[in-house]
Amino acid sequence: MDPEVMKAAYFTATGGPEVIRFGSVPLPALAPGSVLVRVTAAAVDHVDTFVRAGSYTTNLVFPQVPGRDVVGTVAQLGPDVPEGPAGFHIGDPVWANSMGFDGRPGTAAQFTAVPADRLYHLPTGLNADGGDAVAVAAVLHSAATAHLALHRHAQLQAGETVYIGGAAGGVGTAALVQAVRAGARAITSSSAADVERCLSLGASAALDYRSEGFAEELHEAVGSVSDGWGLDVHLETSGRHRLGLAVELLALRGRIIAMSGMSGQDSVPLGRLYTKDGSIRGFAISNATVADLAAAAEAVNELLRDGSLHARNVTVLPLSGAADAHTALEAGTVHGKIVLVPEAD
């Protein structure tokens, strides 16, 4: 193989999944402060489809490799990257979750160049190869998103009551695990098949969102779990927004975090919102600062260390299957996570 090129999924213009090609592209340049990572596993996230489609406006460098999340090993250190305990060594198992947008190369490739301040060591005991890499890649985006939504944006405190919609999905499950760990009381919604799972993860009440009496059941659960106070935090991860109901259930100074549904439209009962000192705050992890991401990475590594994060129904595809992965995500036929792995040379 030519040492100056690599195999990758890439696109040269935004559009549908069909714009993604697979073939040889130049190795990403190692700018000062960057690390070349040999990719072992790269997850495919819904936000990757927004970037590829052009619906999420960001700086792209064509040919653009898609993908935010990566698990791999350090292959080369760029200028000004520290070594030693505070830095990186060749062969270190590492991960990152903020690539593929804002001018950065993506992860659906044999190699990617990651700014050192966006690259994190895998916890001791986890390997950047085989099953460990796939399992870790599958939870990075969800876990970091959930952490920042709960702690950076919602400022969740111990003893508060939080509603988590879509709690059986990747972000929802990670949010439930982290909310319970923070000492909050969680009320969840999911399909009926996942109600017991939510309870097993620590939910104080778990509801079937398809129930004909869902609104009444949620009212009852909030009253019981919060002792009549109301919701301190409302977190809907599924895109099924019902802002009227959310505002109605808010406690004094309750916070609604809007974080899913690119095309979502819903009316807000402003009178009820402002008389409760309530707030609605948008959150996209794409806007997270380097410091925010580092704080999230510390929390994610703690959860990885003690085995609290598990993705369900992980589908592994070769890098050449990136277009198929995007097609399936947009069609809504994916139940779980898709992770891409490089083909053998």
Short mmCIF file of C-alpha atoms in Angstrom, two decimals, residues 32-35 80-82 86 88 95-99 104 114-120 289-295 297:
data_model
loop_
_atom_site.label_atom_id
_atom_site.label_comp_id
_atom_site.label_asym_id
_atom_site.label_seq_id
_atom_site.Cartn_x
_atom_site.Cartn_y
_atom_site.Cartn_z
CA PRO A 32 0.91 20.87 14.72
CA GLY A 33 -0.78 19.46 17.80
CA SER A 34 -2.42 16.57 15.94
CA VAL A 35 -2.08 12.80 16.27
CA ASP A 80 4.07 19.94 19.37
CA VAL A 81 2.29 16.85 20.72
CA PRO A 82 3.62 16.06 24.21
CA ALA A 86 0.58 14.07 29.96
CA PHE A 88 0.68 10.15 23.93
CA TRP A 95 -10.65 7.40 21.24
CA ALA A 96 -12.25 10.61 19.97
CA ASN A 97 -15.81 11.72 19.26
CA SER A 98 -15.72 15.15 17.57
CA MET A 99 -14.33 14.49 14.12
CA ARG A 104 -11.67 18.06 10.70
CA VAL A 114 -7.11 14.03 15.63
CA PRO A 115 -6.18 17.24 17.47
CA ALA A 116 -4.46 16.11 20.67
CA ASP A 117 -6.88 18.13 22.82
CA ARG A 118 -9.78 16.12 21.33
CA LEU A 119 -8.11 12.73 21.81
CA TYR A 120 -8.49 10.61 24.96
CA THR A 289 -16.13 23.34 23.52
CA VAL A 290 -12.89 21.41 23.91
CA ALA A 291 -13.26 21.84 27.68
CA ASP A 292 -16.84 20.52 27.57
CA LEU A 293 -15.74 17.49 25.58
CA ALA A 294 -12.85 16.80 27.94
CA ALA A 295 -15.21 16.86 30.93
CA ALA A 297 -14.65 12.22 28.19
#
